[in-house]
PDB file of C-alpha atoms in Angstrom:
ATOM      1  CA  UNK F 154     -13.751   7.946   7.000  1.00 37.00           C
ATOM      2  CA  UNK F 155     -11.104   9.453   4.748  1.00 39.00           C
ATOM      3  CA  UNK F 156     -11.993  10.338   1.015  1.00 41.00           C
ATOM      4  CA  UNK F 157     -10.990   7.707  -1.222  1.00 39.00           C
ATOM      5  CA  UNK F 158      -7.650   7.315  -3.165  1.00 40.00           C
ATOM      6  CA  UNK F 159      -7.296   8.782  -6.132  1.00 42.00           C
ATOM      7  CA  UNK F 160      -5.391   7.370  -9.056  1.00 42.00           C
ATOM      8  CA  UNK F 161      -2.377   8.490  -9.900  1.00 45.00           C
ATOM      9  CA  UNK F 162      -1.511  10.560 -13.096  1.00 45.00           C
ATOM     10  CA  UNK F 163      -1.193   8.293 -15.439  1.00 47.00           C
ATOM     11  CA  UNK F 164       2.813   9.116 -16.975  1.00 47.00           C
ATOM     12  CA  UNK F 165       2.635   7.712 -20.397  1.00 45.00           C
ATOM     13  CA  UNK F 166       0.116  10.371 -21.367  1.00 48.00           C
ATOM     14  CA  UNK F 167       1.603  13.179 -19.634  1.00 51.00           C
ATOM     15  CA  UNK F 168       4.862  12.529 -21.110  1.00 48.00           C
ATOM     16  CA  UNK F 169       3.441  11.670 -24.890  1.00 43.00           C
ATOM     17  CA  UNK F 170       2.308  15.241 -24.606  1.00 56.00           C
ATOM     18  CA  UNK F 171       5.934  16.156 -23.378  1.00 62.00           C
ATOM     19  CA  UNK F 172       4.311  17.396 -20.283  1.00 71.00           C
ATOM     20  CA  UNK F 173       3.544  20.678 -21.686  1.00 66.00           C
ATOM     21  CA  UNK F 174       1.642  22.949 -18.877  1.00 80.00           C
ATOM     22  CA  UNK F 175       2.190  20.219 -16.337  1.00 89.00           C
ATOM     23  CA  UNK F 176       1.769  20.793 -13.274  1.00 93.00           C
ATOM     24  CA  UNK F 177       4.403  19.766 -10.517  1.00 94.00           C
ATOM     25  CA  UNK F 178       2.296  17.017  -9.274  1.00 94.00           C
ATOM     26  CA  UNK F 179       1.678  15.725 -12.859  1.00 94.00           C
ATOM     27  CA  UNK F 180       5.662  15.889 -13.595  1.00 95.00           C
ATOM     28  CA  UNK F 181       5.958  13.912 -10.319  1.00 96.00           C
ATOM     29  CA  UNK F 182       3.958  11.168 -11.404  1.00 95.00           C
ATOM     30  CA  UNK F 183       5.100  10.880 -14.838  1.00 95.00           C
ATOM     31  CA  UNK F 184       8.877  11.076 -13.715  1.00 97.00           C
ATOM     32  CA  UNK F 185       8.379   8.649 -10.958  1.00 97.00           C
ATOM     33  CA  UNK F 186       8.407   5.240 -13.110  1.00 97.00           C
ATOM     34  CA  UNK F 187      11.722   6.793 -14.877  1.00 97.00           C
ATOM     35  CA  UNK F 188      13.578   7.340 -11.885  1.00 98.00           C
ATOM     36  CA  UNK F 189      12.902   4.262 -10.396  1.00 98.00           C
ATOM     37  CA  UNK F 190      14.391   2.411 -13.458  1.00 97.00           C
ATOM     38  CA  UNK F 191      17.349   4.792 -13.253  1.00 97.00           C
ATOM     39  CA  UNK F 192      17.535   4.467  -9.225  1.00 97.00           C
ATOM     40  CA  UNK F 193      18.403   0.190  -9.668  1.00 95.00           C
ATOM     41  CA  UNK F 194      21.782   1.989 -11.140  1.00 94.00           C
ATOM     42  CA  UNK F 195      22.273   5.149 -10.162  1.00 95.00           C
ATOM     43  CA  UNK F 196      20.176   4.555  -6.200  1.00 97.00           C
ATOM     44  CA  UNK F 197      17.725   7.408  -5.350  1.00 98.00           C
ATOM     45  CA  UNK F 198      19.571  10.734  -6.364  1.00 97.00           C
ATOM     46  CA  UNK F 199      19.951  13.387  -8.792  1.00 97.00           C
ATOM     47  CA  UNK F 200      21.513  11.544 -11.359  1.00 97.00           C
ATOM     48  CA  UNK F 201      18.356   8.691 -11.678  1.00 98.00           C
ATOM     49  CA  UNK F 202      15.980  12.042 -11.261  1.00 98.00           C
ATOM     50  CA  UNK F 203      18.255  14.001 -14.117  1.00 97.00           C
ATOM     51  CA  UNK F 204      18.256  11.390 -16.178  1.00 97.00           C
ATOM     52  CA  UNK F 205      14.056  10.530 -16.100  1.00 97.00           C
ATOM     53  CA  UNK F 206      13.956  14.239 -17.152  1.00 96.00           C
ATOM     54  CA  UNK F 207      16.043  14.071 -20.003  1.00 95.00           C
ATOM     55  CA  UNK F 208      14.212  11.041 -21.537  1.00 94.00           C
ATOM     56  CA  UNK F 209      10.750  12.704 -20.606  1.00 94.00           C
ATOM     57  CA  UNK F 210      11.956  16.591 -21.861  1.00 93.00           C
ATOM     58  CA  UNK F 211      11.736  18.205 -18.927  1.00 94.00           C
ATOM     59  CA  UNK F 212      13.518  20.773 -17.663  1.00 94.00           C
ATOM     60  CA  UNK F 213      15.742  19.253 -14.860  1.00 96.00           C
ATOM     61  CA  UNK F 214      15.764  22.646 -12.401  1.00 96.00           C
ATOM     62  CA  UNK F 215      11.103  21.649 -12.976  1.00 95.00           C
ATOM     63  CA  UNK F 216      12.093  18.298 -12.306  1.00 96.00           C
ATOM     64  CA  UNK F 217      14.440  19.356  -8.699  1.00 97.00           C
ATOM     65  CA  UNK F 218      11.141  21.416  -8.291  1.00 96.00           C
ATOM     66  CA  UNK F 219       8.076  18.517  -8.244  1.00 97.00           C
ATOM     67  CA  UNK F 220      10.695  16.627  -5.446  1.00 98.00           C
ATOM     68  CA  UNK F 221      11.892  19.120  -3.037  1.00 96.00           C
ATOM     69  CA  UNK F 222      12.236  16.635  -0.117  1.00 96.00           C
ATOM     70  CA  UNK F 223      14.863  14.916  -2.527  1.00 97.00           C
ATOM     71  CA  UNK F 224      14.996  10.947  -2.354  1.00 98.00           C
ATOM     72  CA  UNK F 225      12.011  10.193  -0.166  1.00 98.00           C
ATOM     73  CA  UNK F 226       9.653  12.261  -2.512  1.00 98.00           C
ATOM     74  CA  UNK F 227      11.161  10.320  -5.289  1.00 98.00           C
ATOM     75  CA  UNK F 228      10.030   6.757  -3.417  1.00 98.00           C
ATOM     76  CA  UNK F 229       6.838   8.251  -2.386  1.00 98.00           C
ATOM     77  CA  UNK F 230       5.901   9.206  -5.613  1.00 98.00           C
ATOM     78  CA  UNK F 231       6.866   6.013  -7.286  1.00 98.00           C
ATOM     79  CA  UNK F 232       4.554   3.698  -4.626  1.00 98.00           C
ATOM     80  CA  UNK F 233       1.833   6.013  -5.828  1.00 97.00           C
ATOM     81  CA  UNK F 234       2.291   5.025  -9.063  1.00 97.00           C
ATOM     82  CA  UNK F 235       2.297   1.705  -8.073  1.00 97.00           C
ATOM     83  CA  UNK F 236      -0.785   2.101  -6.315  1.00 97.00           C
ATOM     84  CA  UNK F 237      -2.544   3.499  -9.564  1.00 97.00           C
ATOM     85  CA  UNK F 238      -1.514   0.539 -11.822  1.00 97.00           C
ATOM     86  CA  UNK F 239      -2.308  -1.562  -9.724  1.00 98.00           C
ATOM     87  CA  UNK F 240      -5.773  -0.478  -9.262  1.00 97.00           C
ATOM     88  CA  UNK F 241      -6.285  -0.384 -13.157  1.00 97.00           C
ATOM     89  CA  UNK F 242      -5.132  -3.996 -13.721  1.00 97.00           C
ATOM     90  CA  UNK F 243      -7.573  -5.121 -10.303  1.00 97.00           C
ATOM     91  CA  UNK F 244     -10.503  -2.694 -11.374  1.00 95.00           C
ATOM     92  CA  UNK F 245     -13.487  -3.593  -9.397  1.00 93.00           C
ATOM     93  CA  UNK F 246     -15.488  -5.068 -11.123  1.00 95.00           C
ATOM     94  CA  UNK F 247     -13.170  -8.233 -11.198  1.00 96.00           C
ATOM     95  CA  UNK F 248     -12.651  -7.551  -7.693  1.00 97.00           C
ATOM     96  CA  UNK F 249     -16.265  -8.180  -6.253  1.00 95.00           C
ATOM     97  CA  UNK F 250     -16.140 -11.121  -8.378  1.00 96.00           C
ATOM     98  CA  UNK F 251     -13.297 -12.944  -5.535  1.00 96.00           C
ATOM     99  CA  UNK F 252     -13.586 -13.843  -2.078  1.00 93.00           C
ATOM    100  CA  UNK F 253     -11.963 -11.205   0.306  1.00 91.00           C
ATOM    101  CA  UNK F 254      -8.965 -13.884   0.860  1.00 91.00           C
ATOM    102  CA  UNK F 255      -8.417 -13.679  -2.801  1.00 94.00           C
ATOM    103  CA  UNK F 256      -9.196 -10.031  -3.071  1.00 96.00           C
ATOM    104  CA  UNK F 257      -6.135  -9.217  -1.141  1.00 95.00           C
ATOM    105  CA  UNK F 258      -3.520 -11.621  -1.932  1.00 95.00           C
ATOM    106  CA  UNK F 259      -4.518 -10.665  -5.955  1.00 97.00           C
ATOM    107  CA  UNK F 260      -4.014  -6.964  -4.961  1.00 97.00           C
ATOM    108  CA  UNK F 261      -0.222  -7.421  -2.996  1.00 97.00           C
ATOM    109  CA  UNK F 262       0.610 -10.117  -6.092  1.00 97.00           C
ATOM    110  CA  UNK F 263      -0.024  -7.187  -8.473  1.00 97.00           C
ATOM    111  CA  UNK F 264       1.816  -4.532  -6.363  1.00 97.00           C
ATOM    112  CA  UNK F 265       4.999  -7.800  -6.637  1.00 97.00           C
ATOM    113  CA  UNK F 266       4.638  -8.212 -10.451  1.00 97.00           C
ATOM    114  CA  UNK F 267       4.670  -4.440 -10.802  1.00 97.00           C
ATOM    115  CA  UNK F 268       7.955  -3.720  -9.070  1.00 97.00           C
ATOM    116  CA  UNK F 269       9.405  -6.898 -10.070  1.00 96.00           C
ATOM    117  CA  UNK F 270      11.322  -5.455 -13.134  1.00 96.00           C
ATOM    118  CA  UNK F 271      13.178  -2.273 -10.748  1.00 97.00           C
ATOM    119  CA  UNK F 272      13.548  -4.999  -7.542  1.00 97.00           C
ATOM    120  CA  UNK F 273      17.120  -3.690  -6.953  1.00 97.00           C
ATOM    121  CA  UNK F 274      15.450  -0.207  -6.880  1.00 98.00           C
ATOM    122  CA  UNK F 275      12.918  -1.241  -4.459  1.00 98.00           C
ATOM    123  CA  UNK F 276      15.818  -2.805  -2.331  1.00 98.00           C
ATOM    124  CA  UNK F 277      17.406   1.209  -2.079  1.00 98.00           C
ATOM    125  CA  UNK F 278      14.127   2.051  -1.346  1.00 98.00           C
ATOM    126  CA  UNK F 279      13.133   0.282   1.450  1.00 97.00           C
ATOM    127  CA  UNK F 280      17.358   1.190   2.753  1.00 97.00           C
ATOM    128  CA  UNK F 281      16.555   4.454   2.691  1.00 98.00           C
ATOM    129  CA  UNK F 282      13.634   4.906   4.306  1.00 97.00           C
ATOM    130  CA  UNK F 283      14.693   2.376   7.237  1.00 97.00           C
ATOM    131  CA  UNK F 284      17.060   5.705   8.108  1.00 98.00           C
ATOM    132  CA  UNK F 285      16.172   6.910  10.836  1.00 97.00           C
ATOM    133  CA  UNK F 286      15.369  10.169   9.984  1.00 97.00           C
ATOM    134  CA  UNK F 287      12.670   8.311   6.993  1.00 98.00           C
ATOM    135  CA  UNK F 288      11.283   5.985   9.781  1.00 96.00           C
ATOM    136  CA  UNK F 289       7.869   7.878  10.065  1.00 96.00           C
ATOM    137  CA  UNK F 290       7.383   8.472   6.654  1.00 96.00           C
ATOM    138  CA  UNK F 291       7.818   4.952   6.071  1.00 96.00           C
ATOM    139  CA  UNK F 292       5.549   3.620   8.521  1.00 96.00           C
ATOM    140  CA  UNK F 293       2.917   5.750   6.971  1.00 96.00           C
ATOM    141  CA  UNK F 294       4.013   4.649   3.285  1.00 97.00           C
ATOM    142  CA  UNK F 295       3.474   0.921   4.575  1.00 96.00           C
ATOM    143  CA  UNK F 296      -0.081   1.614   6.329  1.00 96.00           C
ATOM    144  CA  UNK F 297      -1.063   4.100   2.993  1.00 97.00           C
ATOM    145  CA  UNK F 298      -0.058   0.736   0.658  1.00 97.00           C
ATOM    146  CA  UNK F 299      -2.324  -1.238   3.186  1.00 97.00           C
ATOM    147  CA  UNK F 300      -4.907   1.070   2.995  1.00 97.00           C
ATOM    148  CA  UNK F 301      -5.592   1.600  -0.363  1.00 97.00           C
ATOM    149  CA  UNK F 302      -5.559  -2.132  -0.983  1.00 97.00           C
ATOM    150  CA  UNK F 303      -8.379  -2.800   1.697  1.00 96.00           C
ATOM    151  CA  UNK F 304     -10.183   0.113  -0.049  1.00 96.00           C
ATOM    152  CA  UNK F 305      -9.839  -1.267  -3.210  1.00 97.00           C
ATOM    153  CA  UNK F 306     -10.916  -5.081  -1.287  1.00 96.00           C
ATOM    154  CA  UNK F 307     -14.071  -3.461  -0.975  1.00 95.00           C
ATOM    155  CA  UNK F 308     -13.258  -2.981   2.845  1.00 93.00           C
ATOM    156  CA  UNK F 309     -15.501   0.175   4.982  1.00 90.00           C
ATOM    157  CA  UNK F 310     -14.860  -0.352   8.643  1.00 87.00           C
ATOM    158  CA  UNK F 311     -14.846   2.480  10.465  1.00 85.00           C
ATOM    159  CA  UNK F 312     -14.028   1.651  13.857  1.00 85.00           C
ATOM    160  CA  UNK F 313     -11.375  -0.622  15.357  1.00 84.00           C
ATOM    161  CA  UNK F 314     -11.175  -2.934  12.514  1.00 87.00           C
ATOM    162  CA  UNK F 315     -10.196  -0.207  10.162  1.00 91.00           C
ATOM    163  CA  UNK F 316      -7.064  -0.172  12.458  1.00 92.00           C
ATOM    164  CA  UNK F 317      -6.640  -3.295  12.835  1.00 90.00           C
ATOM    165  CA  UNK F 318      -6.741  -4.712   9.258  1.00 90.00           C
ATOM    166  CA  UNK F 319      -4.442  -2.215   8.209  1.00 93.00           C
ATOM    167  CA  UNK F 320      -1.773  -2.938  10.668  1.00 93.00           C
ATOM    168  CA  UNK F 321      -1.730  -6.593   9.812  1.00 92.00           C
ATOM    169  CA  UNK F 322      -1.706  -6.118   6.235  1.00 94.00           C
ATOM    170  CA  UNK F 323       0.842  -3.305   6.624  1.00 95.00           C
ATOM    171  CA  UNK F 324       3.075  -6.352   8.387  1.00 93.00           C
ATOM    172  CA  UNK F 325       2.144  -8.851   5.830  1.00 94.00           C
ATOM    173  CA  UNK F 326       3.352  -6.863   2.729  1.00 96.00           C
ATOM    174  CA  UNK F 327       6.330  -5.977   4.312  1.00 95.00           C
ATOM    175  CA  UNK F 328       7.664  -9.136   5.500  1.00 95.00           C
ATOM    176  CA  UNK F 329       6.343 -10.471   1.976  1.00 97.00           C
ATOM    177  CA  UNK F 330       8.460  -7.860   0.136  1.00 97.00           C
ATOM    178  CA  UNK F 331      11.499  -9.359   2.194  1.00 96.00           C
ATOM    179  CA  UNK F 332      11.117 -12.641   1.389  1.00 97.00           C
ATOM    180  CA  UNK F 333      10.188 -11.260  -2.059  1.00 98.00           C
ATOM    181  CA  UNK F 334      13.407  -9.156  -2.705  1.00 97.00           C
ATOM    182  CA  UNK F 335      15.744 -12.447  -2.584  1.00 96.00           C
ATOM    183  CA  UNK F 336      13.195 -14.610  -4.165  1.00 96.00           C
ATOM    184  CA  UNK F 337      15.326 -16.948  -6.687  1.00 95.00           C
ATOM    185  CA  UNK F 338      12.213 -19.407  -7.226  1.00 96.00           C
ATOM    186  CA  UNK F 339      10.490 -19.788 -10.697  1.00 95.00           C
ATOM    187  CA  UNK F 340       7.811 -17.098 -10.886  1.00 91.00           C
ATOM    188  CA  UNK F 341       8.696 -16.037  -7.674  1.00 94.00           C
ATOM    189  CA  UNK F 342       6.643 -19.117  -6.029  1.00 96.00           C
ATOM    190  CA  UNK F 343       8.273 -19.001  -2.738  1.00 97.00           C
ATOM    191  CA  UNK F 344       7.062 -15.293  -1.909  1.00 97.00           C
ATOM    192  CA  UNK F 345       3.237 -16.487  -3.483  1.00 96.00           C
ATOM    193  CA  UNK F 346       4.015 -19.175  -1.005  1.00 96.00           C
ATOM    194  CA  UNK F 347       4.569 -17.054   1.825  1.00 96.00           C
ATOM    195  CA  UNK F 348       1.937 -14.659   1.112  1.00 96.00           C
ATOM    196  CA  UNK F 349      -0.411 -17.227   1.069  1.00 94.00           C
ATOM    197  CA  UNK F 350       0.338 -18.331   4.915  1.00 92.00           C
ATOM    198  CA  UNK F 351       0.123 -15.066   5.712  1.00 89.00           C
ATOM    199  CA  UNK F 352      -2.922 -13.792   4.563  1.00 90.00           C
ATOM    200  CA  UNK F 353      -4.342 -17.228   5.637  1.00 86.00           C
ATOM    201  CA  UNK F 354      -3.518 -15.819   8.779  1.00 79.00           C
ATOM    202  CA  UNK F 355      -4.987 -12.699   9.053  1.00 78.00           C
ATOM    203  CA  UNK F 356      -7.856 -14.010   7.996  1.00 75.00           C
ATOM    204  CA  UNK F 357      -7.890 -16.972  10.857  1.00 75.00           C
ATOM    205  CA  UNK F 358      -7.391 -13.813  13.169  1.00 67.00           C
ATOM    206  CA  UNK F 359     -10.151 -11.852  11.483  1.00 64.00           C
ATOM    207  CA  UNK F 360     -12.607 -14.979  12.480  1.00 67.00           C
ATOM    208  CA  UNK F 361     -11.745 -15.188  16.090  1.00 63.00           C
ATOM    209  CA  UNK F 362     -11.812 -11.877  16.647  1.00 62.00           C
ATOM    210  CA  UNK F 363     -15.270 -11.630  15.104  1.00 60.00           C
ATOM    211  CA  UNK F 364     -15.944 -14.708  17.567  1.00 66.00           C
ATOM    212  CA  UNK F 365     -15.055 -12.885  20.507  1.00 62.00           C
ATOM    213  CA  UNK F 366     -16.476  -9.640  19.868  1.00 57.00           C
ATOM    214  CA  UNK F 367     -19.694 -11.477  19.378  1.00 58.00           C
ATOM    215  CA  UNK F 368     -19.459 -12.828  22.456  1.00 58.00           C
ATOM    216  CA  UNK F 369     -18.709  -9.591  25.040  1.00 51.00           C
ATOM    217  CA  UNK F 370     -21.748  -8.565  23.500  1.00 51.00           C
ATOM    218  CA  UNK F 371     -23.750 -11.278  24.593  1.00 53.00           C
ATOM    219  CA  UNK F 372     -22.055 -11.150  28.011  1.00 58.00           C
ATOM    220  CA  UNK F 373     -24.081  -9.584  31.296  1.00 58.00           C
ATOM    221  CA  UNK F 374     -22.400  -5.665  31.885  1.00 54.00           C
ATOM    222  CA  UNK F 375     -22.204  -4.344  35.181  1.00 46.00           C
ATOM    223  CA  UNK F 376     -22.899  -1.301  33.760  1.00 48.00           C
ATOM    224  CA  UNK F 377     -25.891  -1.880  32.009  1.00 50.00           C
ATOM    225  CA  UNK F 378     -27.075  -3.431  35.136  1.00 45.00           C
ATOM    226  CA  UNK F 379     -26.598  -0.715  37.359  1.00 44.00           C
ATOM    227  CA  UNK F 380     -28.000   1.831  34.601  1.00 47.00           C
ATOM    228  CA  UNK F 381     -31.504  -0.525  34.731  1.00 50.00           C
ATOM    229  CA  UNK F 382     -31.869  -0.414  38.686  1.00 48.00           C
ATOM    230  CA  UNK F 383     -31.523   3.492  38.309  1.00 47.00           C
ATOM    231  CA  UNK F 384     -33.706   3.486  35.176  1.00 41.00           C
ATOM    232  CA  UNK F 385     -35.380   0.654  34.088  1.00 45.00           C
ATOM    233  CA  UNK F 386     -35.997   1.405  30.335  1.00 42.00           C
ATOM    234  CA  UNK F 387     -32.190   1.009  29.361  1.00 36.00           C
TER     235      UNK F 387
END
């Protein structure tokens, strides 16, 4: 199983201490919340990155630096601070407290009311990395988003349910953004409302499945027949 996810750097007090001795990955995070404000305006480019280092006092060439693969680095590093916040507003502790059906639709509501304010941003986002040359590296964006929330759920499957949980979340959150993105409603109720079916859903299939699984174990195997003519103790 993979090492858990880290939080993020938090940017407020990297940049109250004007980032002095930072180190690229600590300018990344701390410019990352910046340029996504900047990107609703100015979309994913120098001029949103420029401008995040000018408010934060750091040298733009250092800046150019911490996101060498240009826009995509830019996204990447803003959906990891997204991640980090919002870990610290589910810590868990308040987690543990929620069944796992609430324990994941809490975690994607928090990742909605974080990006709510820079939607347009997230919207040139999502654009860019449907290019395909960004295909891959959004797939794995979606399944990283899906797997730090299931870590965070409390979730430690290590075989085929790792996979498989993951995958449908991955799908849930992204159809969830869509409806999210041209969400009109009051408190955004109709993406809550579609969330809600969804991870209904997954968690009908997550109950069936277990149903089956428990039966093909209980079900004679050739195999295992065979194995006890030849030796009797297996």
């Amino acid at each position: 199983m993979a090492d858990p996810i880290p939080l993020s750097v938090a940017p407020a007090t990297l940049t109250a201490n004007r980032l002095a001795d930072a180190t690229l990955d600590e300018i990344r995070a701390a410019l990352a919340p910046s340029i996504a404000d900047n990107a609703g305006f100015d979309g994913w480019g120098d001029a949103a990155r420029d401008m995040a280092a000018d408010q934060a006092e750091v040298d733009r060439d250092v800046a150019r630096l911490a996101f060498p693969g240009g826009a995509v680095d830019m996204i990447e590093a803003w959906f990891g601070q997204i991640d980090a916040e919002m870990l610290a507003r589910l810590p868990q502790e308040r987690l543990m407290t929620m069944k796992i059906r609430d324990r994941i639709t809490a975690l994607v509501e928090a990742r909605l009311d974080i990006v709510a304010p820079n939607r347009e941003a997230l919207r040139r986002a999502l654009a860019i990395l449907a290019l395909p040359q960004n295909a891959l590296r959004g797939v794995k964006l979606g399944w990283h988003a899906a797997d730090v929330m299931w870590r965070a759920a409390g979730d430690t499957a290590t075989d085929y349910n790792h996979y498989t949980k993951r995958t449908l979340l991955a799908g849930v959150y992204g159809a969830t953004v869509t409806v999210f993105l041209d969400d009109a409603s009051d408190g955004h109720a109709d993406t809550r409302a579609f969330l809600a079916r969804r991870i209904w859903g997954i968690m009908r299939f997550e109950r069936v499945k277990a149903r089956l699984v428990g039966q093909s174990e209980l079900r004679p195997s050739f195999s295992r027949f065979v194995g006890r003519l030849r030796y009797p103790a297996v």
